[in-house]
Coordinates of C-alpha atoms and ligand atoms in Angstrom, one line a residue:
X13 CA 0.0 0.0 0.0
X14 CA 2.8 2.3 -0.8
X15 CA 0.8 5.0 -2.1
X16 CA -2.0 5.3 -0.2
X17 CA -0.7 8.3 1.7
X18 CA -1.4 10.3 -1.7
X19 CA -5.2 8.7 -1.5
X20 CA -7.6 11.0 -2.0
X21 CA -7.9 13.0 1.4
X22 CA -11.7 11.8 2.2
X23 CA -11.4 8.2 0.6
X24 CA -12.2 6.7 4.3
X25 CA -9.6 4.2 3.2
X26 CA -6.5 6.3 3.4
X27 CA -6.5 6.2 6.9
X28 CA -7.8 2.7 7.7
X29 CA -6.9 0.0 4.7
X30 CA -9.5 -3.5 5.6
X31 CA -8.2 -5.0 8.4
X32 CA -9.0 -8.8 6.8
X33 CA -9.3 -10.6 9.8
X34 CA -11.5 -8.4 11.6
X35 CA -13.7 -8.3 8.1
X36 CA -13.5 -12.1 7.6
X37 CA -15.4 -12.7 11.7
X38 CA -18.0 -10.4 9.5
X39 CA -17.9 -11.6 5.9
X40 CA -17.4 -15.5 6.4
X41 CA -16.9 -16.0 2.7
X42 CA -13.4 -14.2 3.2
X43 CA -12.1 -16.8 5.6
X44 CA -11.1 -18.8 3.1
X45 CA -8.7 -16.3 1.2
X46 CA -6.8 -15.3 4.4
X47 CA -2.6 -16.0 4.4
X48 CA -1.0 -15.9 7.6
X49 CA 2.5 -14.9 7.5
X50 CA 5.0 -14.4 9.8
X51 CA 5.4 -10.9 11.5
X52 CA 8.5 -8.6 11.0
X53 CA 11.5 -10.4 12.7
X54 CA 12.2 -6.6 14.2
X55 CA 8.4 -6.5 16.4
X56 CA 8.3 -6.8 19.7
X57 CA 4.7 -8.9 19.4
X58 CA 5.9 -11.2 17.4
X59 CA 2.2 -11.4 16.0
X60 CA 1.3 -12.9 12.6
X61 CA 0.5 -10.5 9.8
X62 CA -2.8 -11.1 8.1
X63 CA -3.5 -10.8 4.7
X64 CA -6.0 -11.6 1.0
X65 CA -4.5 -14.0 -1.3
X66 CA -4.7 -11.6 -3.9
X67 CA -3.7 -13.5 -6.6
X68 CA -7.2 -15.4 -6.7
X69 CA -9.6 -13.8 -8.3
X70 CA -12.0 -15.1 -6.0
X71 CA -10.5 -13.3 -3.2
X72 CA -10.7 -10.0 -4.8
X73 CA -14.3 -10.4 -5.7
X74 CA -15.0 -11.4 -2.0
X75 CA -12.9 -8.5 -0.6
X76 CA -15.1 -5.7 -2.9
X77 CA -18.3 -7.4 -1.6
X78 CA -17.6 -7.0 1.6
X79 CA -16.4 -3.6 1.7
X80 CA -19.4 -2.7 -0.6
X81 CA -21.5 -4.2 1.8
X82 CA -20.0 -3.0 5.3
X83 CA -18.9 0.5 4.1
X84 CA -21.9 1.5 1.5
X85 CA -24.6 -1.4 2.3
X86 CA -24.5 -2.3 -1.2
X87 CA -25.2 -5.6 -1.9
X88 CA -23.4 -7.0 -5.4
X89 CA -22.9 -10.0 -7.8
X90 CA -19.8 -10.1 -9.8
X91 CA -19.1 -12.7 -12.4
X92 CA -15.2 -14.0 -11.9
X93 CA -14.8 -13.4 -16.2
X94 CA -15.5 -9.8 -15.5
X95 CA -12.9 -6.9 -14.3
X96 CA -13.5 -6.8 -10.4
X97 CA -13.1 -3.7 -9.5
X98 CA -11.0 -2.7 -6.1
X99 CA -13.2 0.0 -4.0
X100 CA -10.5 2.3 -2.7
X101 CA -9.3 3.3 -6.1
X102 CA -13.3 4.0 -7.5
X103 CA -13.7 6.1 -4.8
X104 CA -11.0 8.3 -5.8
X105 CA -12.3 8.9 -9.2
X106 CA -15.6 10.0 -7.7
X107 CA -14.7 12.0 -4.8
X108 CA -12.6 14.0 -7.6
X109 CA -15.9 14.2 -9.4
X110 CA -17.3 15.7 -6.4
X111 CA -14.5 18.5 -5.9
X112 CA -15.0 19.1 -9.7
X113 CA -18.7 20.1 -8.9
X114 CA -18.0 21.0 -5.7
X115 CA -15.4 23.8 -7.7
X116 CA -18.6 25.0 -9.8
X117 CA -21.2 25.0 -7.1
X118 CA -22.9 22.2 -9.1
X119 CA -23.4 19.6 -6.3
X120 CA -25.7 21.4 -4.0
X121 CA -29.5 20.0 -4.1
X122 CA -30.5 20.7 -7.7
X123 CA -34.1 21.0 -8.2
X124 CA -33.9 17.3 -10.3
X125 CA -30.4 16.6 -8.0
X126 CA -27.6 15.6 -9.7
X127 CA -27.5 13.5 -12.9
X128 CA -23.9 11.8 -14.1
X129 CA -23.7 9.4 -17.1
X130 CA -21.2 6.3 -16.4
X131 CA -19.6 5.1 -19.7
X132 CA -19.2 1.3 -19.6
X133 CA -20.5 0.6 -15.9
X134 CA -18.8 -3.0 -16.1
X135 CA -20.6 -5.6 -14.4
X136 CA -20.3 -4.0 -10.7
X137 CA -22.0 -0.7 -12.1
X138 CA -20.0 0.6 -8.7
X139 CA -19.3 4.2 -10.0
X140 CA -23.3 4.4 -10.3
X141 CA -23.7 2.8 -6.8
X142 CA -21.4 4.5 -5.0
X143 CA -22.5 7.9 -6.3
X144 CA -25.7 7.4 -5.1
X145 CA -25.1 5.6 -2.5
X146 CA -23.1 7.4 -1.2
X147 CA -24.4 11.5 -2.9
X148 CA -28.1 10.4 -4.0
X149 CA -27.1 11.2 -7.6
X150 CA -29.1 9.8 -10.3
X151 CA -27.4 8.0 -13.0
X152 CA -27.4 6.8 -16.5
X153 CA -25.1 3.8 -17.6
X154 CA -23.9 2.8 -20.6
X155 CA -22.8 -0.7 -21.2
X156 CA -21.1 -2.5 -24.5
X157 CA -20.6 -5.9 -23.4
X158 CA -23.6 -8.2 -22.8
X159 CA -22.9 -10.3 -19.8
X160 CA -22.2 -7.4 -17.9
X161 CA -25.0 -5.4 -18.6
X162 CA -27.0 -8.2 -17.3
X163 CA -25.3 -8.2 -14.5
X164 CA -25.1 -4.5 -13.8
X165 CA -29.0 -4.3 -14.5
X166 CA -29.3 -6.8 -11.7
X167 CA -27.5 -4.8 -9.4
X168 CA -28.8 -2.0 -9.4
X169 CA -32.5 -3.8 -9.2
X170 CA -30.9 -5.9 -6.1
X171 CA -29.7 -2.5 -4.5
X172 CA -33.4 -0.9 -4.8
X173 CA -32.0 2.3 -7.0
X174 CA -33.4 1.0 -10.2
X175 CA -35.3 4.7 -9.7
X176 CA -32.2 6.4 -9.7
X177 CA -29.9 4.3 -12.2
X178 CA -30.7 3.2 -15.7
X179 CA -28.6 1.1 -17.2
X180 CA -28.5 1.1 -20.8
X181 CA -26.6 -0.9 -23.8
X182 CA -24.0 0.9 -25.3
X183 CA -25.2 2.7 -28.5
X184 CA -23.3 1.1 -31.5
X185 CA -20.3 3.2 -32.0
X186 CA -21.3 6.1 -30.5
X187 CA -20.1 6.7 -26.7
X188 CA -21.7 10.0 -25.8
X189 CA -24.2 11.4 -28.3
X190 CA -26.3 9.0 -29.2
X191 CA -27.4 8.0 -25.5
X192 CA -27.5 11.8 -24.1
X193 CA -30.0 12.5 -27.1
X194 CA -31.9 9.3 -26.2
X195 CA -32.6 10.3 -22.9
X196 CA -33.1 14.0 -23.6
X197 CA -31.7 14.7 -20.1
X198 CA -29.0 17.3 -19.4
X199 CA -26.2 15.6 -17.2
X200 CA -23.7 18.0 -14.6
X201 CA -21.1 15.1 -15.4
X202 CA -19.9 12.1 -17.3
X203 CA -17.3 9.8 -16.2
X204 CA -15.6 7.2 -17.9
X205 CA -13.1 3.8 -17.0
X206 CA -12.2 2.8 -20.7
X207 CA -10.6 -0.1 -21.9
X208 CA -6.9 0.6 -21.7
X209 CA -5.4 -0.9 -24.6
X210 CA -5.7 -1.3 -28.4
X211 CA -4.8 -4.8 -28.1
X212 CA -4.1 -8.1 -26.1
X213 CA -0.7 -7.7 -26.9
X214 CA -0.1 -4.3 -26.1
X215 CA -1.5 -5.2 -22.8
X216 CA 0.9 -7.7 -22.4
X217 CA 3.8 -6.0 -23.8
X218 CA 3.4 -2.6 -22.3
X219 CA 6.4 -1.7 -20.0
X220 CA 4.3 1.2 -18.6
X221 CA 1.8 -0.9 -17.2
X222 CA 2.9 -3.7 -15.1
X223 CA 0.1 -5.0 -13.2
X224 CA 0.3 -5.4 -9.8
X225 CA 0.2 -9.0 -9.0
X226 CA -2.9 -8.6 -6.8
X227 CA -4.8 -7.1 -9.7
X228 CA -4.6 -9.9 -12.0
X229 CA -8.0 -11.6 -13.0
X230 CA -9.3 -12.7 -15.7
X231 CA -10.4 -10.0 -17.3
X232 CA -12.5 -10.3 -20.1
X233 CA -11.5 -8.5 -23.4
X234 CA -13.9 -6.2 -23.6
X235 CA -12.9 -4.9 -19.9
X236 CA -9.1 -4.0 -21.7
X237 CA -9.2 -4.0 -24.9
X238 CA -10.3 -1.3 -27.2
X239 CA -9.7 -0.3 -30.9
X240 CA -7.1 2.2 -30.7
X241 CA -6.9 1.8 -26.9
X242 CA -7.9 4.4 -24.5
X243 CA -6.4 7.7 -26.3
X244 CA -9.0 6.5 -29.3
X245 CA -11.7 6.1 -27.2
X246 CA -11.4 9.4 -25.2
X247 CA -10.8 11.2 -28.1
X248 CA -13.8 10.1 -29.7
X249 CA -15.5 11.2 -26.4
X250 CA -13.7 14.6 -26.7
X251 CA -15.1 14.6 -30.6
X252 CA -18.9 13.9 -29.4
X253 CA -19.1 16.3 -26.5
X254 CA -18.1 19.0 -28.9
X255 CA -21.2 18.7 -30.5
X256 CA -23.1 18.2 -26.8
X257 CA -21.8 21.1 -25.3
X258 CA -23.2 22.1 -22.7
X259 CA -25.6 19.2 -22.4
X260 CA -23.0 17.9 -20.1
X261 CA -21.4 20.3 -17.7
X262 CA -18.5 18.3 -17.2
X263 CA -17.0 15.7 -18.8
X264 CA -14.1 13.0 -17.7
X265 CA -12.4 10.1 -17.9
X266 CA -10.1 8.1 -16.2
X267 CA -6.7 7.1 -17.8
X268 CA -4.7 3.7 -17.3
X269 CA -1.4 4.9 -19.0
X270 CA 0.2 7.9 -18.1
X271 CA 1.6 8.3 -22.2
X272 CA -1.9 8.8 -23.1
X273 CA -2.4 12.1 -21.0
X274 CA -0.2 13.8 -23.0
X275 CA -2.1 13.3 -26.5
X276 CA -5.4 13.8 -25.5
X277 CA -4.1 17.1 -23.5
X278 CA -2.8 18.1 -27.3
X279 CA -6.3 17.3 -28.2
X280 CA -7.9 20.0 -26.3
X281 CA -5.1 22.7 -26.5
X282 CA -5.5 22.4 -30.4
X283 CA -9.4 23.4 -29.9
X284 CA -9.3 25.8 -26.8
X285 CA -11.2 23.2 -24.6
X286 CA -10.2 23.9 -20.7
X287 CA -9.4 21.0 -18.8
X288 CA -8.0 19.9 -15.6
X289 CA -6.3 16.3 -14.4
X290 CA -5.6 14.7 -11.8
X291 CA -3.1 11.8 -10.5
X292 CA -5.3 9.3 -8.7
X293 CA -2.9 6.7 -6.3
X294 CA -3.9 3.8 -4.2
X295 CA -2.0 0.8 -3.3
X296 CA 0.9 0.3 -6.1
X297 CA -1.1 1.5 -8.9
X298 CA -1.3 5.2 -10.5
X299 CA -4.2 6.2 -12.7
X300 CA -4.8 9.5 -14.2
X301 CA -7.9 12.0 -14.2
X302 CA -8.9 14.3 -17.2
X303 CA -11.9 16.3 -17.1
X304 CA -12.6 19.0 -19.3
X305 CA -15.5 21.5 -20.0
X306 CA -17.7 23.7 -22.7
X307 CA -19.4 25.9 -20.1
X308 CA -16.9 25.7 -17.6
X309 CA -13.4 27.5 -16.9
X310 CA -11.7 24.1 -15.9
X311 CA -8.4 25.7 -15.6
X312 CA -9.1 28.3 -12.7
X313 CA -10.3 25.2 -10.9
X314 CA -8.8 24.4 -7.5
X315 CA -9.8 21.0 -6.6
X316 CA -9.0 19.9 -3.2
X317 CA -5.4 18.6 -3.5
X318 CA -5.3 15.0 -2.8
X319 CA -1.6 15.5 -1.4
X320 CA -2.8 18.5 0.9
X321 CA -3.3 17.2 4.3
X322 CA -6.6 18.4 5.0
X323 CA -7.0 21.7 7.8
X324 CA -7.4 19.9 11.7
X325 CA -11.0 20.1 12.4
X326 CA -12.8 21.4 15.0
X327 CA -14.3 19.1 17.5
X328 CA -16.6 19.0 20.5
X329 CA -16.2 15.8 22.5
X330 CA -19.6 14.7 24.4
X331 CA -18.8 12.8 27.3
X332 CA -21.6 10.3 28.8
X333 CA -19.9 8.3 30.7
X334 CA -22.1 5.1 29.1
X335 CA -22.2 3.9 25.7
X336 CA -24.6 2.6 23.8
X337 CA -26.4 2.8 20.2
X338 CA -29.3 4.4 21.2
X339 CA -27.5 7.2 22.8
X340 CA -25.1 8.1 19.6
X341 CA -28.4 7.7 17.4
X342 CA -29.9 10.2 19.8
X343 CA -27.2 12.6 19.4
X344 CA -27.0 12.1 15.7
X345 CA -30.3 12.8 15.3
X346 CA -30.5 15.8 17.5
X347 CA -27.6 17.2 15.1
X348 CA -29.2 16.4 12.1
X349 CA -32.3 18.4 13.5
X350 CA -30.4 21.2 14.9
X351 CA -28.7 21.9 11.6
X352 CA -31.2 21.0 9.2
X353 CA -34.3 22.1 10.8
X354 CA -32.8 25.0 13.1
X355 CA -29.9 26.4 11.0
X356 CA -31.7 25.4 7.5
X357 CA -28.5 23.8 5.9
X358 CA -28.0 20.9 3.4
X359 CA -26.4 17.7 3.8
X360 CA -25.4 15.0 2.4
X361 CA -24.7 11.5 4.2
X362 CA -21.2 10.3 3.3
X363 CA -20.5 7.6 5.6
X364 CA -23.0 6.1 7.9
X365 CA -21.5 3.3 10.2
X366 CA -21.7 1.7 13.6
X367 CA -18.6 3.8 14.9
X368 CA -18.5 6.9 12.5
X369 CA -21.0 8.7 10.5
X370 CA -19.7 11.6 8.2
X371 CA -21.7 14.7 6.4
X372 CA -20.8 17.1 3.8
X373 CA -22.6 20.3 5.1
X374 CA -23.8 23.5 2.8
X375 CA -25.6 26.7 4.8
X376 CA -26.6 29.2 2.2
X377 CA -27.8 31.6 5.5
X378 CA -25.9 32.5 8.3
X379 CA -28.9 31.6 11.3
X380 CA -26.1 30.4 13.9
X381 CA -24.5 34.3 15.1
X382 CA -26.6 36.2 17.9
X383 CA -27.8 33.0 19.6
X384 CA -27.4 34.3 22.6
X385 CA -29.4 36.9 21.9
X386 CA -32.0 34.8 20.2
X387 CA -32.1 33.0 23.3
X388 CA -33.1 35.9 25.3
X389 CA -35.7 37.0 23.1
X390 CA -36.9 33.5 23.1
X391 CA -37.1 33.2 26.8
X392 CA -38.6 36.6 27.1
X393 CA -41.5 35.2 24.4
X394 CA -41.9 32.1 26.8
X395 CA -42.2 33.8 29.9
X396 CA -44.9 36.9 27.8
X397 CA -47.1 33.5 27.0
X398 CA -47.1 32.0 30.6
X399 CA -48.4 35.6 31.2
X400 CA -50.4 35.5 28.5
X401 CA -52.0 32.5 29.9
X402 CA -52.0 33.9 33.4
X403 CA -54.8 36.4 32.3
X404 CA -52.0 39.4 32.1
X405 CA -52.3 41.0 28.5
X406 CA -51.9 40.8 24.8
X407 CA -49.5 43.5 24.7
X408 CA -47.2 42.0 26.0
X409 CA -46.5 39.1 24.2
X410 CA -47.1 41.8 20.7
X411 CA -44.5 43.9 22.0
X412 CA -41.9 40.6 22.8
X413 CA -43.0 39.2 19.1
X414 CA -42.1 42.6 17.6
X415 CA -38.6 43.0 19.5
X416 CA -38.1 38.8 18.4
X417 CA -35.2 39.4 15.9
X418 CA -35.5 35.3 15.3
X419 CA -36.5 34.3 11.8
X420 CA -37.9 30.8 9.5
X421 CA -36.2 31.0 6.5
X422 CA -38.5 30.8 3.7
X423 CA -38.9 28.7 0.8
X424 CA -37.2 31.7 -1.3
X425 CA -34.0 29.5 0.1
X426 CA -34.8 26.9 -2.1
X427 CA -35.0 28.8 -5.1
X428 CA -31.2 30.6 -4.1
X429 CA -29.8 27.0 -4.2
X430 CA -27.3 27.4 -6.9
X431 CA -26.2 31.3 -5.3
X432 CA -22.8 30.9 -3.3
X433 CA -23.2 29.4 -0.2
X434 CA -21.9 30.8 3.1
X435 CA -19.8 27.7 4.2
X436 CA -19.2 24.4 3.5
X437 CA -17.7 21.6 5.9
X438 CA -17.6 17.9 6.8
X439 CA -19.4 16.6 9.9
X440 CA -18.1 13.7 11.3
X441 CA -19.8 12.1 14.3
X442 CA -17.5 9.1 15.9
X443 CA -17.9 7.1 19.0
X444 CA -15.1 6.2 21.1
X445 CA -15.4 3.9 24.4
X446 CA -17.0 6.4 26.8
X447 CA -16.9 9.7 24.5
X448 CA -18.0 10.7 21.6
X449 CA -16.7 13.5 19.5
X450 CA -18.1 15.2 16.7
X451 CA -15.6 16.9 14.2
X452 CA -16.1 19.8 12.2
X453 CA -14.0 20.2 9.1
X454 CA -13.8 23.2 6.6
X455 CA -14.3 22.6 3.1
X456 CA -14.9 25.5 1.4
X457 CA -16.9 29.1 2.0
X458 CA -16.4 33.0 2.8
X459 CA -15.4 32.7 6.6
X460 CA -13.3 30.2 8.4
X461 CA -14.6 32.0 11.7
X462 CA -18.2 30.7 10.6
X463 CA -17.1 27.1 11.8
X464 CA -16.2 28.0 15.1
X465 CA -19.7 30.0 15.9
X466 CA -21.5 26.4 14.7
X467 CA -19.5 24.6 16.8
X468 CA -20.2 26.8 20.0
X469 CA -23.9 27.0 18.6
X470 CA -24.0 23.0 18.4
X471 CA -22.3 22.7 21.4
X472 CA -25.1 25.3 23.5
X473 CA -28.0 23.6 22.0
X474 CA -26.1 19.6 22.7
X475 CA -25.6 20.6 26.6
X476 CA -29.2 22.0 27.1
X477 CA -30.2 18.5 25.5
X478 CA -28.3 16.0 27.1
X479 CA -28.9 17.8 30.4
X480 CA -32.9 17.2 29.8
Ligands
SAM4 C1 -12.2 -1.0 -17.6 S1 -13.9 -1.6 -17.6 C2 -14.6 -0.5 -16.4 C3 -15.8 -1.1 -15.7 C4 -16.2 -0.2 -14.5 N1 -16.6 1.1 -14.9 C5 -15.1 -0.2 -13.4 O1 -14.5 0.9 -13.3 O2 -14.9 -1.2 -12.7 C6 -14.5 -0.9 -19.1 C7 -16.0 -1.3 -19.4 O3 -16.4 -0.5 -20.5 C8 -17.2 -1.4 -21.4 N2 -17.2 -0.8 -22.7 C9 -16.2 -0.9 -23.7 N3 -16.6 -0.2 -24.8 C10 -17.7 0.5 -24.5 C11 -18.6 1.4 -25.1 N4 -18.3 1.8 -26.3 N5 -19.7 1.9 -24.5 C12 -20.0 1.4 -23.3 N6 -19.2 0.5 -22.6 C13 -18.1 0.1 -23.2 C14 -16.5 -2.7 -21.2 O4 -17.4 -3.8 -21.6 C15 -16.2 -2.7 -19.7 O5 -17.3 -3.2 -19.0

């Protein structure tokens, strides 16, 4: 796992590769790929190192499934002929999708949400999956090969998001046009993991790409092999959203071979197309990112550098002395309402699990400053009704609602959705023995100092709710 310190900074597996033997007690079917080796002559424990026989395809397939399952509750069938894709490395292509329409302000709420189109879903369909999984996107999927369309329609149907993904058959020779016309949607991104070579050979041959043992299955040819290899194919992608346009706000592919970068980059110089790439890095392997736009300035992009280390959050730890589920559910939910119902902000569940959940957070209105003051004004009201109910007066609960500076944000909000939101930031809820702590992590937004008044607000409001 040499590179995975260059992961993408929120693939939740940067931090905290599978531990297999702690997944296989959960996912029996792994047991049987385990290999015990010897630890490091040098540590003190002198305890075994556990790992995947990764040269069995069967091993791999199991590992996805059960990563799919315990991280994303995605449940999946994979056929052993088809390319088994690892999870890590497709959530890096799609968490640099999201800092691409994160960049443009393109991944708030939409009024329809947001629609990508998945070129060659493979059997998994996982790009699809994940992304809504994981962002509620919808998706349209195109597939060329038979078997794994079947198998990709089946998955999403097993999944229950056969609302939210259609998978269709590839459109003769056409990659883009044909199927975007078809559907007469407009899409805010396209992504694409094309066959990498132009032949069996070449695949073979290729110096630049030596396949890390653990990667090897049998791939079917249609999963690496491709007329012309992947610079044909992205080019022809390149030719088709030229006529698009806008249709697509951004389009993208992922590259296998670092040589093709460099042609297809010549490609869009020679006709003024911005663009913007990207390295992607997980375990031994490198891939590349291209994305490139007819709306968009791509080059004035910053995307959140994936070998950055990310700001140190905020966080609020919430003692209880006890632990249970019910409790951290209680909390999480009284978050959820807090910002949601009391601050009127977006979010977007990125990880839900037993020990951490994490949110991507947007507030388009600042209704966390002058609590303390909305507070008072609150009390005051309070104490004008018990009057008001005591017999003593309507003026004075008039005169308390008119000094009430307190407002509900209106349905207008809605409608401002695409405007520039105030602050973005991750919220990560984890539990930890007797604490809890919840994290608060800038993304993006027009004032760091805006975190730290949410975190004093969430704290206020936490303590006046545990205390009840
Ligand atoms: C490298 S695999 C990627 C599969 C999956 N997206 C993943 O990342 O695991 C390429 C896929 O593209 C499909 N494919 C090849 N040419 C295609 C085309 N013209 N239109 C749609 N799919 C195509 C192949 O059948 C294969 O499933």
């Amino acid at each position: 796992m040499a590179l995975n310190r260059f992961m993408h900074p929120r693939n939740i597996y940067k931090d905290s590769p599978p531990r297999f033997k702690e997944l296989a007690e959960q996912y029996p079917d792994l047991k049987a790929f385990l290999v015990e080796r010897p630890g490091e002559p040098a540590a003190t424990s002198h305890k075994s190192i556990v790992s995947l026989d990764f040269e069995n395809p069967a091993a791999l397939r199991s590992l996805t499934c059960a990563l799919l399952r315990r991280d994303f509750n995605l449940d999946i069938d994979l056929p052993l002929t088809k390319l088994i894709p690892t999870v890590p490395s497709r959530l890096n292509y799609l968490l640099w999708i999201e800092d691409l329409l994160h960049a443009h302000k393109i991944d708030l709420p939409l009024p329809g949400g947001v629609l990508g189109l998945d070129i060659g879903s493979g059997a998994s369909c996982i790009y699809a999956l994940l992304g809504w999984r994981k962002n509620g996107w919808s998706f349209v999927t195109t597939e060329a090969d038979e078997e794994a369309l079947r198998f990709a329609q089946q998955n999403v149907v097993k999944n229950g998001a056969a609302e939210k993904i259609t998978v269709l058959p590839a459109y003769g020779s056409s990659h883009l046009l044909e199927t975007v016309k078809s559907t007469g949607r407009e899409f805010q991104f396209c992504m694409c993991n094309p066959p990498f070579f132009g032949s069996l050979a070449e695949r073979d041959e290729k110096a630049s790409y030596k396949p890390p043992k653990h990667a090897c299955n049998p791939v079917a040819e249609t999963d690496a092999v491709v007329e012309g290899g992947e610079v044909a194919f992205v080019s022809q992608m390149i030719g088709e959203s030229v006529q698009l346009s806008d249709k697509i706000k951004i389009y993208s592919s992922m590259l296998g071979k670092k040589s093709s970068v460099a042609p297809l980059k010549a490609i869009l110089d020679a006709q003024k197309i911005p663009y913007t790439t990207t390295e992607f890095c997980q375990g031994r392997t490198m891939r590349w990112g291209l994305a490139w736009s007819h709306c968009l300035d791509m080059k004035s992009v910053t995307v959140v550098n994936p070998h950055k280390a990310p700001d140190r959050p905020l966080t609020y730890e919430i003692d209880f002395g006890s632990k249970s589920e019910t409790d951290r559910m209680r909390v999480c939910l009284k978050v959820m309402e807090l910002l949601e119902k009391n601050l009127k902000m977006y979010l977007v569940s990125e990880r839900g699990g037993k020990e951490r959940s994490q949110w991507r957070v947007s507030a388009l209105k600042n209704l966390w400053s002058n609590q303390r003051r909305k507070r008072r004004e609150e009390k005051n009201l309070k104490a004008a009704e018990e009057d008001v109910e005591m017999g003593d007066g309507e003026s004075v609960v008039e005169s308390s609602l008119s000094r009430s500076s307190s407002r509900t944000p209106d349905s207008t909000d809605e409608a401002k959705i695409n405007a520039k939101y105030l602050i973005q930031f991750h919220l990560t809820i984890k539990s930890d023995s007797m604490k809890y702590a919840m994290e608060l992590r800038w993304i993006d937004g027009e004032n760091r100092e805006y975190l730290h008044s949410i975190v004093v607000y969430l704290k206020n409001q936490l303590q006046e709710f545990l205390q009840r």
